[in-house]
Amino acid sequence: MAAVSDSRGMNPEEIEAASFRIIDEEAGGHDWSPEQWPVVRRVIHTSADYEYLQSLVMTPDAVTAAVTALRAGRSIVTDTTMALAGIRKDLAGSFGCRLSCNVAAADVAEAARHEGITRSVAAMRRACRENSDGIFVIGNAPTALFELMEQVRNGTCLPALIVGLPVGFVGAEESKNALASGALGVPFITNMGRKGGSTVAAAVMNALLLRAAEA
Amino acid sequence: MAAVSDSRGMNPEEIEAASFRIIDEEAGGHDWSPEQWPVVRRVIHTSADYEYLQSLVMTPDAVTAAVTALRAGRSIVTDTTMALAGIRKDLAGSFGCRLSCNVAAADVAEAARHEGITRSVAAMRRACRENSDGIFVIGNAPTALFELMEQVRNGTCLPALIVGLPVGFVGAEESKNALASGALGVPFITNMGRKGGSTVAAAVMNALLLRAAEA
């Protein structure tokens, strides 16, 4: 282990490969399919948290749906600028996927004030109108995920995939339970419990982008 | 709990306050001082992970050093664009603190190629030259933290504070152990173990910015 842990002479690719070997070894037996495992492993890599081995939940078609949508150049919408910052622009760009996050837009702040709703909700409403068949990535705000599900039920949008990983103590777990119930009929990747976050959501997207980039 | 968990009618401030009440209650007894607790609590709020209650480590002067440096308008340097995206620009700007992250700069990529080092290391070298008395926030790359410590030992820079929270399986723990040894004589906030990350590092900085903004 001493040799493996000496990262200072290693390049980022070598460090990632060494990390993945450690995770493969330490994770032991699990029921994730060969198609799903790269997603789960990258989340563990990003969080250093093996809880995700048990807590992640995805529809059987989630990875395939993501790969198809990415290769078709569907847009990717995030709820936070942190998730946006963490998604690999080089890969998204190679498929022609447009990345966006409305939460800091001036007109979204204005709409939120005018309608008496949060900026997260106003940003999601606009995203649903403008990216009705996109991939939606929510790493922070339960209210954004609740709003997205509402807009799907309303028929405003039909996402290609929902990556729903809000984190926190109020609303996060409930929003993910609602998504995981499968009532929407939309492919999704989420997790059970309070954990989640922008880094985890970005890791899921990067695993899917890498998968889509494979021959 | 049902009423508290119904977040849909709450604004972000109410959700945060309700979250903090839950954390205060669930955390139970601990040894963090009244000055340190807002930092620890915000990390738990961001991660939904009570491990940080035990694993965070900071020098006794860390919060005071941060408040003084922020009020003096010292620059804030991050290792990733995600950490940069997560730090509150409104508060940093109110003190005149300049925020920067060099990792995506074209000349850093060029320097990395030329010198045969990683972009993280090249970005940190430049940051140490240009922000020799700044606050350094490392949420991802152990190599960036190792390089920063090397530059401090060399006398290139003397940070006002190091927030060292790289995450991962190769090098992260070792880099934080080295920082926590206290051998540098620089105020720091770090944690023990593999966990950490850009969201956690940004949460620490936001807690410090909020503290500095108090009367």
Tab-separated table of C-alpha atoms in Angstrom:
chain	number	residue	atom	x	y	z
A	1	MET	CA	0.000	0.000	0.000
A	2	ALA	CA	2.866	2.397	0.710
A	3	ALA	CA	3.892	2.468	-2.938
A	4	VAL	CA	0.334	2.958	-4.163
A	5	SER	CA	-0.243	5.796	-1.724
A	6	ASP	CA	2.776	7.761	-2.847
A	7	SER	CA	0.888	9.978	-5.261
A	8	ARG	CA	3.489	12.672	-5.790
A	9	GLY	CA	5.197	11.080	-8.754
A	10	MET	CA	1.949	9.976	-10.407
A	11	ASN	CA	-0.056	11.791	-13.061
A	12	PRO	CA	-3.832	12.268	-12.641
A	13	GLU	CA	-4.644	9.269	-14.862
A	14	GLU	CA	-2.364	6.999	-12.799
A	15	ILE	CA	-3.896	8.300	-9.547
A	16	GLU	CA	-7.398	7.643	-10.868
A	17	ALA	CA	-6.496	4.140	-12.025
A	18	ALA	CA	-4.893	3.359	-8.659
A	19	SER	CA	-7.956	4.726	-6.870
A	20	PHE	CA	-10.280	2.570	-8.970
A	21	ARG	CA	-8.193	-0.530	-8.162
A	22	ILE	CA	-8.523	0.245	-4.444
A	23	ILE	CA	-12.288	0.742	-4.767
A	24	ASP	CA	-12.747	-2.450	-6.802
A	25	GLU	CA	-10.881	-4.352	-4.106
A	26	GLU	CA	-12.471	-2.733	-1.059
A	27	ALA	CA	-16.040	-2.753	-2.427
A	28	GLY	CA	-16.027	-6.551	-2.533
A	29	GLY	CA	-19.094	-8.341	-3.891
A	30	HIS	CA	-22.076	-6.271	-5.071
A	31	ASP	CA	-25.026	-6.530	-7.442
A	32	TRP	CA	-24.249	-3.618	-9.779
A	33	SER	CA	-24.095	-4.609	-13.451
A	34	PRO	CA	-20.941	-4.061	-15.538
A	35	GLU	CA	-22.760	-1.139	-17.177
A	36	GLN	CA	-23.770	0.477	-13.863
A	37	TRP	CA	-20.574	-0.111	-11.905
A	38	PRO	CA	-18.505	2.693	-13.526
A	39	VAL	CA	-21.169	5.158	-12.365
A	40	VAL	CA	-21.248	3.806	-8.811
A	41	ARG	CA	-17.449	3.573	-8.640
A	42	ARG	CA	-16.966	7.165	-9.786
A	43	VAL	CA	-19.391	8.368	-7.103
A	44	ILE	CA	-17.404	6.465	-4.461
A	45	HIS	CA	-14.178	7.888	-5.951
A	46	THR	CA	-15.519	11.437	-5.657
A	47	SER	CA	-16.967	11.073	-2.150
A	48	ALA	CA	-14.675	8.475	-0.577
A	49	ASP	CA	-17.935	7.127	0.825
A	50	TYR	CA	-18.903	3.474	0.434
A	51	GLU	CA	-22.450	4.199	1.614
A	52	TYR	CA	-23.250	4.909	-2.046
A	53	LEU	CA	-22.593	1.251	-2.818
A	54	GLN	CA	-25.892	0.544	-1.057
A	55	SER	CA	-27.747	3.837	-1.329
A	56	LEU	CA	-27.595	4.590	-5.053
A	57	VAL	CA	-30.708	3.661	-7.022
A	58	MET	CA	-31.144	3.729	-10.783
A	59	THR	CA	-33.675	2.472	-13.290
A	60	PRO	CA	-32.419	-0.469	-15.378
A	61	ASP	CA	-32.471	1.737	-18.480
A	62	ALA	CA	-30.719	4.766	-16.909
A	63	VAL	CA	-27.224	4.263	-18.362
A	64	THR	CA	-28.504	3.345	-21.823
A	65	ALA	CA	-30.925	6.282	-21.807
A	66	ALA	CA	-28.103	8.623	-20.820
A	67	VAL	CA	-25.724	7.342	-23.487
A	68	THR	CA	-28.382	7.656	-26.197
A	69	ALA	CA	-29.355	11.160	-25.083
A	70	LEU	CA	-25.749	12.377	-24.826
A	71	ARG	CA	-24.849	11.001	-28.254
A	72	ALA	CA	-27.929	12.793	-29.604
A	73	GLY	CA	-26.573	16.052	-28.180
A	74	ARG	CA	-29.376	16.630	-25.697
A	75	SER	CA	-28.872	19.570	-23.353
A	76	ILE	CA	-27.670	19.150	-19.765
A	77	VAL	CA	-29.240	21.362	-17.098
A	78	THR	CA	-27.936	21.678	-13.529
A	79	ASP	CA	-29.418	23.287	-10.429
A	80	THR	CA	-26.120	24.752	-9.172
A	81	THR	CA	-23.072	26.420	-10.670
A	82	MET	CA	-20.958	23.940	-8.673
A	83	ALA	CA	-22.464	20.938	-10.480
A	84	LEU	CA	-22.056	22.840	-13.751
A	85	ALA	CA	-18.390	23.508	-12.932
A	86	GLY	CA	-17.765	19.820	-12.200
A	87	ILE	CA	-19.105	18.378	-15.447
A	88	ARG	CA	-16.529	17.742	-18.137
A	89	LYS	CA	-17.071	20.390	-20.791
A	90	ASP	CA	-14.697	18.695	-23.246
A	91	LEU	CA	-16.815	15.544	-23.348
A	92	ALA	CA	-20.179	17.325	-23.316
A	93	GLY	CA	-18.945	19.576	-26.110
A	94	SER	CA	-17.762	16.628	-28.183
A	95	PHE	CA	-21.384	15.469	-28.426
A	96	GLY	CA	-22.747	18.978	-28.959
A	97	CYS	CA	-24.548	18.912	-25.606
A	98	ARG	CA	-25.295	22.397	-24.316
A	99	LEU	CA	-24.698	22.864	-20.565
A	100	SER	CA	-26.678	25.402	-18.579
A	101	CYS	CA	-27.637	26.520	-15.093
A	102	ASN	CA	-30.178	29.305	-14.736
A	103	VAL	CA	-29.936	29.943	-11.015
A	104	ALA	CA	-27.728	33.023	-11.257
A	105	ALA	CA	-29.529	34.583	-14.247
A	106	ALA	CA	-30.888	38.094	-13.635
A	107	ASP	CA	-34.274	37.347	-15.209
A	108	VAL	CA	-34.639	34.262	-12.979
A	109	ALA	CA	-34.051	36.383	-9.872
A	110	GLU	CA	-36.640	38.840	-11.196
A	111	ALA	CA	-39.173	36.061	-11.926
A	112	ALA	CA	-38.612	34.610	-8.439
A	113	ARG	CA	-39.293	37.992	-6.825
A	114	HIS	CA	-42.321	38.606	-9.006
A	115	GLU	CA	-43.901	35.190	-8.421
A	116	GLY	CA	-42.874	34.863	-4.769
A	117	ILE	CA	-40.928	31.632	-5.372
A	118	THR	CA	-37.292	30.673	-4.738
A	119	ARG	CA	-34.628	31.219	-7.370
A	120	SER	CA	-34.094	27.429	-7.525
A	121	VAL	CA	-37.739	26.893	-8.432
A	122	ALA	CA	-37.804	29.772	-10.914
A	123	ALA	CA	-34.601	28.477	-12.536
A	124	MET	CA	-36.047	24.970	-12.839
A	125	ARG	CA	-39.303	26.230	-14.371
A	126	ARG	CA	-37.367	28.064	-17.040
A	127	ALA	CA	-35.108	25.042	-17.624
A	128	CYS	CA	-38.166	22.801	-18.075
A	129	ARG	CA	-39.598	25.143	-20.715
A	130	GLU	CA	-36.321	25.580	-22.583
A	131	ASN	CA	-34.913	22.038	-22.340
A	132	SER	CA	-37.990	19.875	-22.381
A	133	ASP	CA	-36.142	16.726	-23.487
A	134	GLY	CA	-32.825	17.340	-21.742
A	135	ILE	CA	-30.863	15.647	-18.975
A	136	PHE	CA	-31.579	17.264	-15.598
A	137	VAL	CA	-28.884	17.182	-12.904
A	138	ILE	CA	-29.871	18.236	-9.395
A	139	GLY	CA	-27.142	18.137	-6.776
A	140	ASN	CA	-28.357	20.544	-4.151
A	141	ALA	CA	-31.916	21.844	-3.986
A	142	PRO	CA	-34.797	19.517	-3.035
A	143	THR	CA	-37.159	22.280	-4.132
A	144	ALA	CA	-35.636	22.116	-7.641
A	145	LEU	CA	-36.237	18.359	-7.811
A	146	PHE	CA	-39.793	18.716	-6.517
A	147	GLU	CA	-40.458	21.411	-9.110
A	148	LEU	CA	-38.979	19.313	-11.927
A	149	MET	CA	-41.208	16.364	-11.005
A	150	GLU	CA	-44.216	18.686	-10.934
A	151	GLN	CA	-43.376	19.997	-14.410
A	152	VAL	CA	-43.048	16.446	-15.734
A	153	ARG	CA	-46.455	15.585	-14.300
A	154	ASN	CA	-47.845	18.769	-15.903
A	155	GLY	CA	-46.509	17.683	-19.269
A	156	THR	CA	-44.183	20.703	-19.573
A	157	CYS	CA	-41.130	18.493	-20.060
A	158	LEU	CA	-40.113	14.880	-20.513
A	159	PRO	CA	-36.451	14.596	-19.475
A	160	ALA	CA	-34.233	11.972	-21.094
A	161	LEU	CA	-32.792	11.314	-17.614
A	162	ILE	CA	-33.055	12.795	-14.132
A	163	VAL	CA	-29.933	12.721	-11.957
A	164	GLY	CA	-31.543	13.621	-8.639
A	165	LEU	CA	-29.022	13.870	-5.808
A	166	PRO	CA	-29.980	16.767	-3.513
A	167	VAL	CA	-28.288	16.736	-0.118
A	168	GLY	CA	-29.480	17.866	3.272
A	169	PHE	CA	-31.692	17.629	6.285
A	170	VAL	CA	-34.943	19.189	5.079
A	171	GLY	CA	-36.662	17.857	1.978
A	172	ALA	CA	-33.724	16.092	0.291
A	173	GLU	CA	-34.656	12.579	1.367
A	174	GLU	CA	-38.362	13.136	0.653
A	175	SER	CA	-37.668	14.499	-2.833
A	176	LYS	CA	-35.487	11.491	-3.686
A	177	ASN	CA	-38.026	9.026	-2.302
A	178	ALA	CA	-40.627	10.593	-4.606
A	179	LEU	CA	-38.279	10.259	-7.599
A	180	ALA	CA	-37.324	6.686	-6.669
A	181	SER	CA	-40.979	5.643	-6.501
A	182	GLY	CA	-40.777	5.550	-10.290
A	183	ALA	CA	-44.173	7.196	-10.650
A	184	LEU	CA	-42.865	9.595	-13.321
A	185	GLY	CA	-41.869	6.898	-15.789
A	186	VAL	CA	-38.613	8.745	-16.532
A	187	PRO	CA	-35.154	7.089	-16.301
A	188	PHE	CA	-33.360	8.281	-13.174
A	189	ILE	CA	-30.276	7.949	-10.980
A	190	THR	CA	-30.698	8.912	-7.322
A	191	ASN	CA	-29.817	7.753	-3.826
A	192	MET	CA	-31.625	7.033	-0.602
A	193	GLY	CA	-31.053	9.196	2.463
A	194	ARG	CA	-29.708	12.644	3.197
A	195	LYS	CA	-26.374	12.479	1.401
A	196	GLY	CA	-25.725	13.641	-2.149
A	197	GLY	CA	-24.439	16.938	-3.479
A	198	SER	CA	-23.002	18.733	-6.469
A	199	THR	CA	-19.737	16.765	-6.584
A	200	VAL	CA	-21.641	13.474	-6.543
A	201	ALA	CA	-24.080	14.655	-9.224
A	202	ALA	CA	-21.187	15.823	-11.418
A	203	ALA	CA	-19.429	12.484	-10.911
A	204	VAL	CA	-22.505	10.633	-12.181
A	205	MET	CA	-22.629	12.826	-15.277
A	206	ASN	CA	-18.920	12.405	-15.953
A	207	ALA	CA	-19.221	8.620	-15.705
A	208	LEU	CA	-22.096	8.737	-18.205
A	209	LEU	CA	-20.173	11.056	-20.545
A	210	LEU	CA	-17.157	8.735	-20.442
A	211	ARG	CA	-19.421	5.775	-21.172
A	212	ALA	CA	-20.994	7.636	-24.105
A	213	ALA	CA	-17.514	8.416	-25.443
A	214	GLU	CA	-16.565	4.718	-25.558
A	215	ALA	CA	-16.649	3.165	-28.994
B	1	MET	CA	-40.793	15.894	12.031
B	2	ALA	CA	-43.399	15.834	9.265
B	3	ALA	CA	-43.948	19.593	9.479
B	4	VAL	CA	-40.231	20.365	9.554
B	5	SER	CA	-39.597	18.106	6.588
B	6	ASP	CA	-42.187	19.784	4.387
B	7	SER	CA	-39.751	22.106	2.696
B	8	ARG	CA	-41.905	23.160	-0.244
B	9	GLY	CA	-43.421	26.189	1.422
B	10	MET	CA	-40.163	27.318	3.033
B	11	ASN	CA	-37.658	29.819	1.704
B	12	PRO	CA	-33.919	28.971	1.639
B	13	GLU	CA	-33.250	30.843	4.897
B	14	GLU	CA	-36.010	28.907	6.693
B	15	ILE	CA	-34.733	25.610	5.300
B	16	GLU	CA	-31.203	26.423	6.471
B	17	ALA	CA	-32.404	27.422	9.937
B	18	ALA	CA	-34.473	24.241	10.234
B	19	SER	CA	-31.478	22.190	9.071
B	20	PHE	CA	-29.215	23.816	11.663
B	21	ARG	CA	-31.746	23.059	14.420
B	22	ILE	CA	-31.771	19.397	13.370
B	23	ILE	CA	-27.957	19.275	13.332
B	24	ASP	CA	-27.674	21.003	16.737
B	25	GLU	CA	-30.056	18.425	18.156
B	26	GLU	CA	-28.634	15.334	16.473
B	27	ALA	CA	-24.975	16.230	17.025
B	28	GLY	CA	-25.442	16.081	20.788
B	29	GLY	CA	-22.484	16.898	23.022
B	30	HIS	CA	-19.148	17.844	21.433
B	31	ASP	CA	-15.997	19.795	22.221
B	32	TRP	CA	-16.139	22.422	19.458
B	33	SER	CA	-15.983	25.997	20.746
B	34	PRO	CA	-18.787	28.504	20.012
B	35	GLU	CA	-16.438	30.095	17.491
B	36	GLN	CA	-15.615	26.815	15.715
B	37	TRP	CA	-19.073	25.231	15.743
B	38	PRO	CA	-20.564	27.303	12.868
B	39	VAL	CA	-17.754	25.985	10.637
B	40	VAL	CA	-18.269	22.367	11.681
B	41	ARG	CA	-22.062	22.668	11.457
B	42	ARG	CA	-21.955	24.112	7.949
B	43	VAL	CA	-19.723	21.245	6.816
B	44	ILE	CA	-22.232	18.744	8.231
B	45	HIS	CA	-25.052	20.725	6.579
B	46	THR	CA	-23.316	20.513	3.197
B	47	SER	CA	-22.334	16.855	3.428
B	48	ALA	CA	-25.112	15.393	5.606
B	49	ASP	CA	-22.244	13.491	7.190
B	50	TYR	CA	-21.699	13.489	10.940
B	51	GLU	CA	-18.252	11.937	10.516
B	52	TYR	CA	-16.951	15.499	10.241
B	53	LEU	CA	-17.970	16.091	13.848
B	54	GLN	CA	-15.013	13.882	14.775
B	55	SER	CA	-12.732	14.167	11.757
B	56	LEU	CA	-12.358	17.926	11.320
B	57	VAL	CA	-9.170	19.401	12.756
B	58	MET	CA	-8.289	23.073	13.085
B	59	THR	CA	-5.662	25.140	14.844
B	60	PRO	CA	-7.034	27.146	17.790
B	61	ASP	CA	-6.368	30.369	15.883
B	62	ALA	CA	-7.887	29.262	12.563
B	63	VAL	CA	-11.217	31.097	12.752
B	64	THR	CA	-9.685	34.301	14.117
B	65	ALA	CA	-6.928	34.193	11.500
B	66	ALA	CA	-9.530	33.749	8.768
B	67	VAL	CA	-11.726	36.592	9.988
B	68	THR	CA	-8.760	38.959	10.216
B	69	ALA	CA	-7.484	37.991	6.765
B	70	LEU	CA	-10.911	38.275	5.135
B	71	ARG	CA	-11.582	41.675	6.670
B	72	ALA	CA	-8.173	42.761	5.381
B	73	GLY	CA	-9.249	41.757	1.869
B	74	ARG	CA	-6.703	38.993	1.415
B	75	SER	CA	-7.098	36.956	-1.758
B	76	ILE	CA	-8.758	33.527	-1.795
B	77	VAL	CA	-7.240	30.851	-4.036
B	78	THR	CA	-8.899	27.504	-4.821
B	79	ASP	CA	-7.607	24.366	-6.507
B	80	THR	CA	-10.817	23.647	-8.450
B	81	THR	CA	-13.431	25.624	-10.324
B	82	MET	CA	-16.059	23.734	-8.292
B	83	ALA	CA	-14.742	25.106	-4.990
B	84	LEU	CA	-14.535	28.535	-6.618
B	85	ALA	CA	-18.157	28.239	-7.783
B	86	GLY	CA	-19.310	27.317	-4.276
B	87	ILE	CA	-17.791	30.264	-2.407
B	88	ARG	CA	-20.116	33.208	-1.832
B	89	LYS	CA	-18.942	35.980	-4.164
B	90	ASP	CA	-21.204	38.572	-2.535
B	91	LEU	CA	-19.493	38.175	0.829
B	92	ALA	CA	-15.965	37.854	-0.552
B	93	GLY	CA	-16.564	40.926	-2.677
B	94	SER	CA	-17.873	42.915	0.291
B	95	PHE	CA	-14.413	42.616	1.872
B	96	GLY	CA	-12.585	43.222	-1.399
B	97	CYS	CA	-11.194	39.664	-1.418
B	98	ARG	CA	-10.170	38.545	-4.889
B	99	LEU	CA	-11.142	34.944	-5.749
B	100	SER	CA	-9.099	32.922	-8.208
B	101	CYS	CA	-8.427	29.439	-9.509
B	102	ASN	CA	-5.609	28.964	-12.001
B	103	VAL	CA	-6.182	25.351	-12.979
B	104	ALA	CA	-7.962	26.106	-16.270
B	105	ALA	CA	-5.644	28.944	-17.333
B	106	ALA	CA	-3.938	28.447	-20.692
B	107	ASP	CA	-0.517	29.516	-19.418
B	108	VAL	CA	-0.786	27.042	-16.538
B	109	ALA	CA	-1.470	24.201	-18.978
B	110	GLU	CA	1.548	25.382	-20.986
B	111	ALA	CA	3.770	25.562	-17.879
B	112	ALA	CA	2.631	22.084	-16.825
B	113	ARG	CA	3.548	20.639	-20.235
B	114	HIS	CA	6.854	22.463	-20.294
B	115	GLU	CA	7.911	21.439	-16.784
B	116	GLY	CA	6.438	17.924	-16.903
B	117	ILE	CA	4.199	18.528	-13.882
B	118	THR	CA	0.434	18.278	-13.417
B	119	ARG	CA	-1.833	21.254	-14.019
B	120	SER	CA	-2.817	21.209	-10.327
B	121	VAL	CA	0.813	21.619	-9.290
B	122	ALA	CA	1.538	24.268	-11.909
B	123	ALA	CA	-1.595	26.186	-10.863
B	124	MET	CA	-0.571	26.052	-7.200
B	125	ARG	CA	2.974	27.248	-7.938
B	126	ARG	CA	1.608	30.261	-9.750
B	127	ALA	CA	-0.923	30.911	-6.951
B	128	CYS	CA	1.851	30.819	-4.347
B	129	ARG	CA	3.848	33.407	-6.283
B	130	GLU	CA	0.896	35.697	-6.908
B	131	ASN	CA	-0.962	35.386	-3.581
B	132	SER	CA	1.806	34.874	-1.087
B	133	ASP	CA	-0.293	35.986	1.913
B	134	GLY	CA	-3.695	34.718	0.766
B	135	ILE	CA	-6.148	32.090	1.963
B	136	PHE	CA	-5.629	28.772	0.155
B	137	VAL	CA	-8.598	26.440	-0.306
B	138	ILE	CA	-7.900	22.914	-1.536
B	139	GLY	CA	-10.904	20.655	-1.994
B	140	ASN	CA	-9.707	18.086	-4.459
B	141	ALA	CA	-6.055	17.577	-5.348
B	142	PRO	CA	-3.632	16.108	-2.802
B	143	THR	CA	-0.830	17.105	-5.172
B	144	ALA	CA	-1.929	20.749	-4.883
B	145	LEU	CA	-1.793	20.571	-1.080
B	146	PHE	CA	1.614	18.853	-1.128
B	147	GLU	CA	2.908	21.548	-3.506
B	148	LEU	CA	1.511	24.362	-1.353
B	149	MET	CA	3.231	22.953	1.742
B	150	GLU	CA	6.479	22.681	-0.208
B	151	GLN	CA	6.217	26.325	-1.300
B	152	VAL	CA	5.598	27.415	2.300
B	153	ARG	CA	8.689	25.508	3.411
B	154	ASN	CA	10.631	27.151	0.564
B	155	GLY	CA	9.554	30.583	1.774
B	156	THR	CA	7.690	31.406	-1.444
B	157	CYS	CA	4.475	32.089	0.437
B	158	LEU	CA	3.052	32.404	3.935
B	159	PRO	CA	-0.710	31.809	3.694
B	160	ALA	CA	-3.041	33.494	6.180
B	161	LEU	CA	-4.932	30.180	6.359
B	162	ILE	CA	-4.899	26.812	4.622
B	163	VAL	CA	-8.238	25.043	4.144
B	164	GLY	CA	-6.925	21.622	3.154
B	165	LEU	CA	-9.686	19.165	2.362
B	166	PRO	CA	-8.648	16.992	-0.588
B	167	VAL	CA	-10.721	13.834	-1.053
B	168	GLY	CA	-9.801	10.412	-2.322
B	169	PHE	CA	-8.005	7.117	-2.107
B	170	VAL	CA	-4.470	8.023	-3.161
B	171	GLY	CA	-2.593	10.785	-1.379
B	172	ALA	CA	-5.491	12.691	0.175
B	173	GLU	CA	-5.136	11.260	3.660
B	174	GLU	CA	-1.344	11.547	3.594
B	175	SER	CA	-1.442	15.181	2.482
B	176	LYS	CA	-3.873	16.081	5.278
B	177	ASN	CA	-1.828	14.207	7.883
B	178	ALA	CA	1.172	16.277	6.838
B	179	LEU	CA	-0.811	19.499	7.162
B	180	ALA	CA	-2.301	18.452	10.512
B	181	SER	CA	1.151	17.748	11.940
B	182	GLY	CA	1.365	21.522	12.331
B	183	ALA	CA	4.956	21.561	11.143
B	184	LEU	CA	4.293	24.534	8.848
B	185	GLY	CA	3.248	26.919	11.613
B	186	VAL	CA	0.352	28.182	9.470
B	187	PRO	CA	-3.286	28.274	10.700
B	188	PHE	CA	-5.271	25.500	9.044
B	189	ILE	CA	-8.597	23.687	8.829
B	190	THR	CA	-8.472	20.089	7.594
B	191	ASN	CA	-9.907	16.656	8.325
B	192	MET	CA	-8.595	13.195	8.966
B	193	GLY	CA	-9.249	10.383	6.515
B	194	ARG	CA	-10.216	10.063	2.871
B	195	LYS	CA	-13.310	12.252	2.813
B	196	GLY	CA	-13.400	15.941	1.892
B	197	GLY	CA	-14.095	17.655	-1.403
B	198	SER	CA	-14.936	20.913	-3.089
B	199	THR	CA	-18.387	21.294	-1.508
B	200	VAL	CA	-16.934	20.781	1.963
B	201	ALA	CA	-14.075	23.214	1.314
B	202	ALA	CA	-16.520	25.832	0.010
B	203	ALA	CA	-18.730	25.308	3.073
B	204	VAL	CA	-15.780	26.043	5.373
B	205	MET	CA	-15.021	29.249	3.482
B	206	ASN	CA	-18.660	30.355	3.534
B	207	ALA	CA	-18.869	29.794	7.289
B	208	LEU	CA	-15.726	31.916	7.717
B	209	LEU	CA	-17.069	34.640	5.412
B	210	LEU	CA	-20.336	34.759	7.352
B	211	ARG	CA	-18.394	34.979	10.597
B	212	ALA	CA	-16.277	37.822	9.209
B	213	ALA	CA	-19.452	39.632	8.142
B	214	GLU	CA	-20.825	39.601	11.700
B	215	ALA	CA	-20.561	42.878	13.562
